[in-house]
PDB file of C-alpha atoms in Angstrom:
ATOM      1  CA  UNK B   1      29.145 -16.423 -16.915  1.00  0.00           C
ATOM      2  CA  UNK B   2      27.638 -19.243 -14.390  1.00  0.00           C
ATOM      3  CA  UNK B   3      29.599 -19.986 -11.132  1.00  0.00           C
ATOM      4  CA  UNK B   4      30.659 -23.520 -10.512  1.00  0.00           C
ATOM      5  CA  UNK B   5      30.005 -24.134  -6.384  1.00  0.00           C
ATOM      6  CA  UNK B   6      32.758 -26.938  -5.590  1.00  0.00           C
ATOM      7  CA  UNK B   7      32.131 -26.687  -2.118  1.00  0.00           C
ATOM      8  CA  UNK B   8      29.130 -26.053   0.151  1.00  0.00           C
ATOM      9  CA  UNK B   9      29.699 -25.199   3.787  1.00  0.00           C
ATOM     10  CA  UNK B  10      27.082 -24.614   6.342  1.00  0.00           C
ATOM     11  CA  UNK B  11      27.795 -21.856   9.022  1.00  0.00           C
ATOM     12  CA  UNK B  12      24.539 -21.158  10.252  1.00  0.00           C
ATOM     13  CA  UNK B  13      21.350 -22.878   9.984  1.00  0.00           C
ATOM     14  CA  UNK B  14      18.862 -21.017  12.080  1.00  0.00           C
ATOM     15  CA  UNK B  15      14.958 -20.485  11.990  1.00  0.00           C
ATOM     16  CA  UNK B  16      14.796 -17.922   9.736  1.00  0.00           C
ATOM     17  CA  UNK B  17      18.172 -18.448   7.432  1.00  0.00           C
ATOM     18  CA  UNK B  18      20.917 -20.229   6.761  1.00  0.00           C
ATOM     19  CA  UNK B  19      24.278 -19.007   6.291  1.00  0.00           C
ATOM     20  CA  UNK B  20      27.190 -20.475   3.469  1.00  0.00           C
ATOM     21  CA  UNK B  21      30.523 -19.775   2.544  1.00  0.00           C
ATOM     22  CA  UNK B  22      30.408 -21.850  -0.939  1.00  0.00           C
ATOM     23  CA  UNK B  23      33.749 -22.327  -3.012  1.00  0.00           C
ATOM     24  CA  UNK B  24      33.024 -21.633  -6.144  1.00  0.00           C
ATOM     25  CA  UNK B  25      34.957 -21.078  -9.254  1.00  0.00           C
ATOM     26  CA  UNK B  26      34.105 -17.691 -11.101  1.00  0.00           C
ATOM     27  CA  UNK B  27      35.698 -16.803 -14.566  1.00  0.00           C
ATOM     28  CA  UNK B  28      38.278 -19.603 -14.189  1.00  0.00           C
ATOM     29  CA  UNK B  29      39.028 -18.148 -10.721  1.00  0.00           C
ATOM     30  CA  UNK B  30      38.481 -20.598  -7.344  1.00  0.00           C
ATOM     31  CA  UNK B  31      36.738 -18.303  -4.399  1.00  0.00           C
ATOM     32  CA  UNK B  32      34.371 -18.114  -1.933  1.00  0.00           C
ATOM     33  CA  UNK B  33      30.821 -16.547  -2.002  1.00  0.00           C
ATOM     34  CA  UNK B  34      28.803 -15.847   1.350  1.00  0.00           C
ATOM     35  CA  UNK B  35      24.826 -16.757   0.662  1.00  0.00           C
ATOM     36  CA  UNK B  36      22.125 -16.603   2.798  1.00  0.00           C
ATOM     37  CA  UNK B  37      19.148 -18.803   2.035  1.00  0.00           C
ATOM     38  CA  UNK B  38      16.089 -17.620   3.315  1.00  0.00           C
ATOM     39  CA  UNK B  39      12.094 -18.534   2.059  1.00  0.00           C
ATOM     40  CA  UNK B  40       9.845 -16.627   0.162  1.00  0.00           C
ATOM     41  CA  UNK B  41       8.039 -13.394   1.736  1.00  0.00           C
ATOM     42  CA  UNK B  42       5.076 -11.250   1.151  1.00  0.00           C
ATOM     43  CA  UNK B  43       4.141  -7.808   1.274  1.00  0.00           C
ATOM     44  CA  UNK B  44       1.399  -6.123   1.125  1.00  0.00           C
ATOM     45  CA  UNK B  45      -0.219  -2.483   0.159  1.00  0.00           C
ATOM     46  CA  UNK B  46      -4.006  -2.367   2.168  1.00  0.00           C
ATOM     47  CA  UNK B  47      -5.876   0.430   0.425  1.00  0.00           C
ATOM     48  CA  UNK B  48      -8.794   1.612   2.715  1.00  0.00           C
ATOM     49  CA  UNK B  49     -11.956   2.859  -0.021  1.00  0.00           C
ATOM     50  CA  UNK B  50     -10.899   6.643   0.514  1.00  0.00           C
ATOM     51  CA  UNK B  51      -7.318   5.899  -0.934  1.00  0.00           C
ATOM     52  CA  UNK B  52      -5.589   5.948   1.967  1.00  0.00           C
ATOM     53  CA  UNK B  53      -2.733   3.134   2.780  1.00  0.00           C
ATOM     54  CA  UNK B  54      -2.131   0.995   5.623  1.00  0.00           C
ATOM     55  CA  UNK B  55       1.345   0.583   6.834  1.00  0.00           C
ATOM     56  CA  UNK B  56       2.879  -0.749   9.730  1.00  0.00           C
ATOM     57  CA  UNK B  57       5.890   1.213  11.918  1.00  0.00           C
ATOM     58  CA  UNK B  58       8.131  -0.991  13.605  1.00  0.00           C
ATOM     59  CA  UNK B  59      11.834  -1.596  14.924  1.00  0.00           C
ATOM     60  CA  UNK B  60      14.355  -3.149  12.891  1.00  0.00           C
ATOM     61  CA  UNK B  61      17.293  -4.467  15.028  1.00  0.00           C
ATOM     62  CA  UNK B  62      19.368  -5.033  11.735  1.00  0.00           C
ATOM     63  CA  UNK B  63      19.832  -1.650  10.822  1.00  0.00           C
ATOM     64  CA  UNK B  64      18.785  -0.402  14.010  1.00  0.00           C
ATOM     65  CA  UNK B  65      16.453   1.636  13.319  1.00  0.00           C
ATOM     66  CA  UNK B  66      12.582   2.067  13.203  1.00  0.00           C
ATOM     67  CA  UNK B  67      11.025   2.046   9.725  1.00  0.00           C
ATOM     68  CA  UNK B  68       7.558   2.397   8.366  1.00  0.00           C
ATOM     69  CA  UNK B  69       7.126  -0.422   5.819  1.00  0.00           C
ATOM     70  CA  UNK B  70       3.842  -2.005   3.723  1.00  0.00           C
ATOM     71  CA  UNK B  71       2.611  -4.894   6.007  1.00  0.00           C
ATOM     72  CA  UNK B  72       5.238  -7.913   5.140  1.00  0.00           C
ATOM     73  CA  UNK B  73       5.995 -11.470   6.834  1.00  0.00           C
ATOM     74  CA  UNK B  74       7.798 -14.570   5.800  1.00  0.00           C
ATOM     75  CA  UNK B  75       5.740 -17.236   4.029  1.00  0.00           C
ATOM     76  CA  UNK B  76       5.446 -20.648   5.842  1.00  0.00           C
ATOM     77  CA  UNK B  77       6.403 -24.056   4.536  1.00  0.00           C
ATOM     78  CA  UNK B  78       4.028 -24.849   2.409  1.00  0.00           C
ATOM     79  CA  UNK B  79       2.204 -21.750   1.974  1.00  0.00           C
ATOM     80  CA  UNK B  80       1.556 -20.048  -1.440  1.00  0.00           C
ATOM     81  CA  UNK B  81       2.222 -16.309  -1.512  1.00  0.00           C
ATOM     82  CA  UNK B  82      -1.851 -14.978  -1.533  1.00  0.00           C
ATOM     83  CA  UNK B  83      -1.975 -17.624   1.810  1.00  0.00           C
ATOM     84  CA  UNK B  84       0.648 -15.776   3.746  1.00  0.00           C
ATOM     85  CA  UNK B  85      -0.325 -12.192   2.570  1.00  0.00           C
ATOM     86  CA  UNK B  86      -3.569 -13.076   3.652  1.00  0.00           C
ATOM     87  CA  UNK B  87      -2.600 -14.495   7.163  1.00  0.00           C
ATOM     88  CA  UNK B  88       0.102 -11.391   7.125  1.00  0.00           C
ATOM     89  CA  UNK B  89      -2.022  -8.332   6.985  1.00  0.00           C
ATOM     90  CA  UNK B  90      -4.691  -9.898   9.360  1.00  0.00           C
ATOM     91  CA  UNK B  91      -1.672 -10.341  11.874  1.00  0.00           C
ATOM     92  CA  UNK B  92       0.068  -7.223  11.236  1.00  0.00           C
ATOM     93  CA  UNK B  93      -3.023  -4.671  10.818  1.00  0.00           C
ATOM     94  CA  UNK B  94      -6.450  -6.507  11.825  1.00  0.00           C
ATOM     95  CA  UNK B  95      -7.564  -5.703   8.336  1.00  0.00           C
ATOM     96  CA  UNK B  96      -8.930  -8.518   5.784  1.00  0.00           C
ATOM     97  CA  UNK B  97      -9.223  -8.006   2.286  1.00  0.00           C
ATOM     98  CA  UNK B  98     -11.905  -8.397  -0.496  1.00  0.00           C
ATOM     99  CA  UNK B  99     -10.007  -7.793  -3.721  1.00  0.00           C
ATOM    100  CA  UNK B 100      -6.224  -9.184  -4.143  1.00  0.00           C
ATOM    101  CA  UNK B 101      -4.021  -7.797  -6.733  1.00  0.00           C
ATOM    102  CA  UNK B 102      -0.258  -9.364  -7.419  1.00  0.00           C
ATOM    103  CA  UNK B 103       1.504  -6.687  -8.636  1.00  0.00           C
ATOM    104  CA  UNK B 104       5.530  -8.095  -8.583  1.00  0.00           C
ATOM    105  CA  UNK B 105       7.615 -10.412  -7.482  1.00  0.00           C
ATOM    106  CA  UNK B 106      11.319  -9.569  -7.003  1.00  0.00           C
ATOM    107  CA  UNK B 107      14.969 -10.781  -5.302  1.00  0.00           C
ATOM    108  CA  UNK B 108      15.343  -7.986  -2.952  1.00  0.00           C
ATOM    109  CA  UNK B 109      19.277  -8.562  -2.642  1.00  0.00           C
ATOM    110  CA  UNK B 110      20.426 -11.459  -4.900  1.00  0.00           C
ATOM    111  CA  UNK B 111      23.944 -10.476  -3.962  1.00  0.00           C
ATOM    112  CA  UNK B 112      23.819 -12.605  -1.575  1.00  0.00           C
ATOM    113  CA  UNK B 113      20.621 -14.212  -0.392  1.00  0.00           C
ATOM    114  CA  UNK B 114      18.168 -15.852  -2.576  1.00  0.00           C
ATOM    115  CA  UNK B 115      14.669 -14.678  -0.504  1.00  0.00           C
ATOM    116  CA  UNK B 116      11.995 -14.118  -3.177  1.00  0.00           C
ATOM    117  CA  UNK B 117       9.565 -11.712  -2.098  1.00  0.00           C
ATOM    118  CA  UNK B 118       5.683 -11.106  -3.453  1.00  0.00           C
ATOM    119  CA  UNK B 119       4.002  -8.057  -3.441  1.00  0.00           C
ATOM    120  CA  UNK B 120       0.164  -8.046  -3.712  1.00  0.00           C
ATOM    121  CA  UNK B 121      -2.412  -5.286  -3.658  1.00  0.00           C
ATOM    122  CA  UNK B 122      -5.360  -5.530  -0.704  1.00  0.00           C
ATOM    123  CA  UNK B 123      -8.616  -3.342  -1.231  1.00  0.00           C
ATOM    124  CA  UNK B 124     -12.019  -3.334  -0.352  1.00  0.00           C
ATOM    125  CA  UNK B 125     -10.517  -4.012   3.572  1.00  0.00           C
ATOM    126  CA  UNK B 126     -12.741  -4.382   6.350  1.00  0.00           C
ATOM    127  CA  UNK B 127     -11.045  -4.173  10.167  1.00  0.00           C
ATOM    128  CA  UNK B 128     -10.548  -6.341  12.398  1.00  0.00           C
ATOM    129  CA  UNK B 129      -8.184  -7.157  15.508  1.00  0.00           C
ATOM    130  CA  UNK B 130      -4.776  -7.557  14.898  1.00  0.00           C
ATOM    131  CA  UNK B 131      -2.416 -10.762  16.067  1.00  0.00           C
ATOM    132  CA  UNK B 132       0.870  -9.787  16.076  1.00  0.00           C
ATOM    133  CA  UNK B 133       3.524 -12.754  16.799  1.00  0.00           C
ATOM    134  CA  UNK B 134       4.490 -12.618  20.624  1.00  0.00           C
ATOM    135  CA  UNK B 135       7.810 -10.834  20.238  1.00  0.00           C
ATOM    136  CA  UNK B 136       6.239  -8.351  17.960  1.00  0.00           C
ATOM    137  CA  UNK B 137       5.676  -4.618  18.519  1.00  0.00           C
ATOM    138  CA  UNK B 138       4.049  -2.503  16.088  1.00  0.00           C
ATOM    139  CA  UNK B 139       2.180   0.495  15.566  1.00  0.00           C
ATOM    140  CA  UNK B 140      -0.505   0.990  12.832  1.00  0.00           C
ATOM    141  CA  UNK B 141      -0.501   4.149  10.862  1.00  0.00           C
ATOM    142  CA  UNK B 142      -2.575   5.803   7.509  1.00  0.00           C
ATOM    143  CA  UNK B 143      -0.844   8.019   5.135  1.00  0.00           C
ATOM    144  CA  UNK B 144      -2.465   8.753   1.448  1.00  0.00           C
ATOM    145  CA  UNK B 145      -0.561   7.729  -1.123  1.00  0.00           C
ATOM    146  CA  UNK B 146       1.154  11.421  -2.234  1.00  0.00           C
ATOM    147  CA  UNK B 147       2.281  11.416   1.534  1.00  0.00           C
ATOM    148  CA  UNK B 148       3.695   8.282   1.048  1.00  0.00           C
ATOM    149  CA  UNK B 149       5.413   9.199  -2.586  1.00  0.00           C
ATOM    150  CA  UNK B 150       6.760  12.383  -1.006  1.00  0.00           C
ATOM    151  CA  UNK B 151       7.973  10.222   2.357  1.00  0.00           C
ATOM    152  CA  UNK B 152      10.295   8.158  -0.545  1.00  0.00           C
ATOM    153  CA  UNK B 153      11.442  10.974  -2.409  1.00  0.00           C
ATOM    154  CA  UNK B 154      12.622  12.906   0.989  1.00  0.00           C
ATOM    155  CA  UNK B 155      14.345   9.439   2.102  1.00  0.00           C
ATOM    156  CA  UNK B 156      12.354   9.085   5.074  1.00  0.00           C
ATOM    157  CA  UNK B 157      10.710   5.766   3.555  1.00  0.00           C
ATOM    158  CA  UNK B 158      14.037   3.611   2.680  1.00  0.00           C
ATOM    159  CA  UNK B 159      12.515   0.117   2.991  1.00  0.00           C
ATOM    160  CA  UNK B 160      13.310  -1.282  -0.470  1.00  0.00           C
ATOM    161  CA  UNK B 161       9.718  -3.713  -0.511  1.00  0.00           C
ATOM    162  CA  UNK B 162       8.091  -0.372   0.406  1.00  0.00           C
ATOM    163  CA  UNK B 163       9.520   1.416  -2.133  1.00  0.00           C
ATOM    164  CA  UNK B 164       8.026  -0.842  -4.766  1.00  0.00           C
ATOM    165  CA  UNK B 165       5.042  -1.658  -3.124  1.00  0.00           C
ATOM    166  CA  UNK B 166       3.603   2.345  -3.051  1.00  0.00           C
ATOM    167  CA  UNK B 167       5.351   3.124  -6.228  1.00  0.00           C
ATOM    168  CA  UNK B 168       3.323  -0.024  -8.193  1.00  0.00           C
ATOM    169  CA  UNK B 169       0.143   1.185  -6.431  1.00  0.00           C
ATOM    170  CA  UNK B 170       0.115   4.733  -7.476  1.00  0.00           C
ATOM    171  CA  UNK B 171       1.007   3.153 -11.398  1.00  0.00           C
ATOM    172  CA  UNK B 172      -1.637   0.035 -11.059  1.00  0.00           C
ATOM    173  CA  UNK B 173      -4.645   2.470  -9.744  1.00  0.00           C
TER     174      UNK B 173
END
C-alpha cells in the first residue's frame, strides 16, 4: 500500500507552506502527487465559567468567505502545541487561561498536506487585551455551546477544526 516518492520537486516554498509535485510510484503505477507541507497548528475552545464559548469571526481569502472558527494559529519553530495555544488565544481573544485540556490531535486534510493540528480545551479564562498580528482583522463573539451545536447542524459553522473542537467540548464536559 506505501507510495514510493522517486522524485521531489519544489514549486513553492513560501512562509507559511511549501508546495511539491513528487513522482511517486503507487500500486506499480509511476505518477505525480501534489503535497503541501505546512507546520503544526493549534486551536482552541475558551470556555468562560457560565458555559459560554469564545470564538473568533474572521475573513478567509481562501474560500472567500467569513467564518466563525475556535481561536486557532500556526505553531512557531520550536514551539510545543500548549506554547502556541497559549500565545494564540491571548492574541486572538485577550483571554488567558487557568486550566488546559488536550482533547485531539488530527490531519485536517492528509490528501494532500501534512499540517497536524492540536486542539486543547481553555477554562477558568480571565480577559485581557487582545494582539492580533498586524494584517489581522477579527471580531470577538460568545455563543453557548447548544447555539454553537445547532450553528453546525444548520451548516452555518463549516470550519472543519471548529467542528471538532465544540463537538469534543460538549462530550469532554
Amino acid at each position: 500500500m506505501k507510495e514510493i516518492t522517486t522524485k521531489e520537486n519544489v514549486i513553492y516554498d513560501g512562509k507559511i507552506l511549501t508546495l511539491k509535485v513528487n513522482d511517486v510510484i503507487a500500486n506499480g503505477i509511476e505518477t505525480k502527487r501534489e503535497i503541501v507541507h505546512k507546520g503544526g497548528a493549534v486551536a482552541i475552545v475558551p470556555i468562560k465559567e457560565d458555559g459560554t464559548v469564545v470564538m473568533v469571526r474572521q475573513y478567509r481569502i481562501a474560500v472567500e468567505e467569513e467564518l466563525l472558527e475556535i481561536p486557532a494559529g500556526l505553531m512557531d519553530p520550536g514551539e510545543e502545541p500548549l506554547q502556541s495555544a497559549v500565545r494564540e488565544l491571548k492574541e486572538e481573544t485577550g483571554y488567558t487561561a487557568e486550566k488546559w485540556t488536550h482533547m485531539t490531535e488530527f490531519y485536517p486534510t492528509a490528501g494532500f498536506c501534512n499540517e497536524y493540528i492540536h486542539i486543547f480545551m481553555a477554562e477558568g479564562l480571565t480577559p485581557g487585551e487582545t494582539c492580533f498580528d498586524e494584517t489581522e482583522n477579527l471580531e470577538v463573539e460568545e455563543y453557548t455551546q447548544d447555539e454553537l451545536l445547532k450553528m453546525i447542524k444548520t451548516g452555518e459553522i463549516h470550519d472543519g477544526k471548529t467542528v471538532a473542537g465544540i463537538a469534543l467540548a460538549k462530550i469532554m464536559r
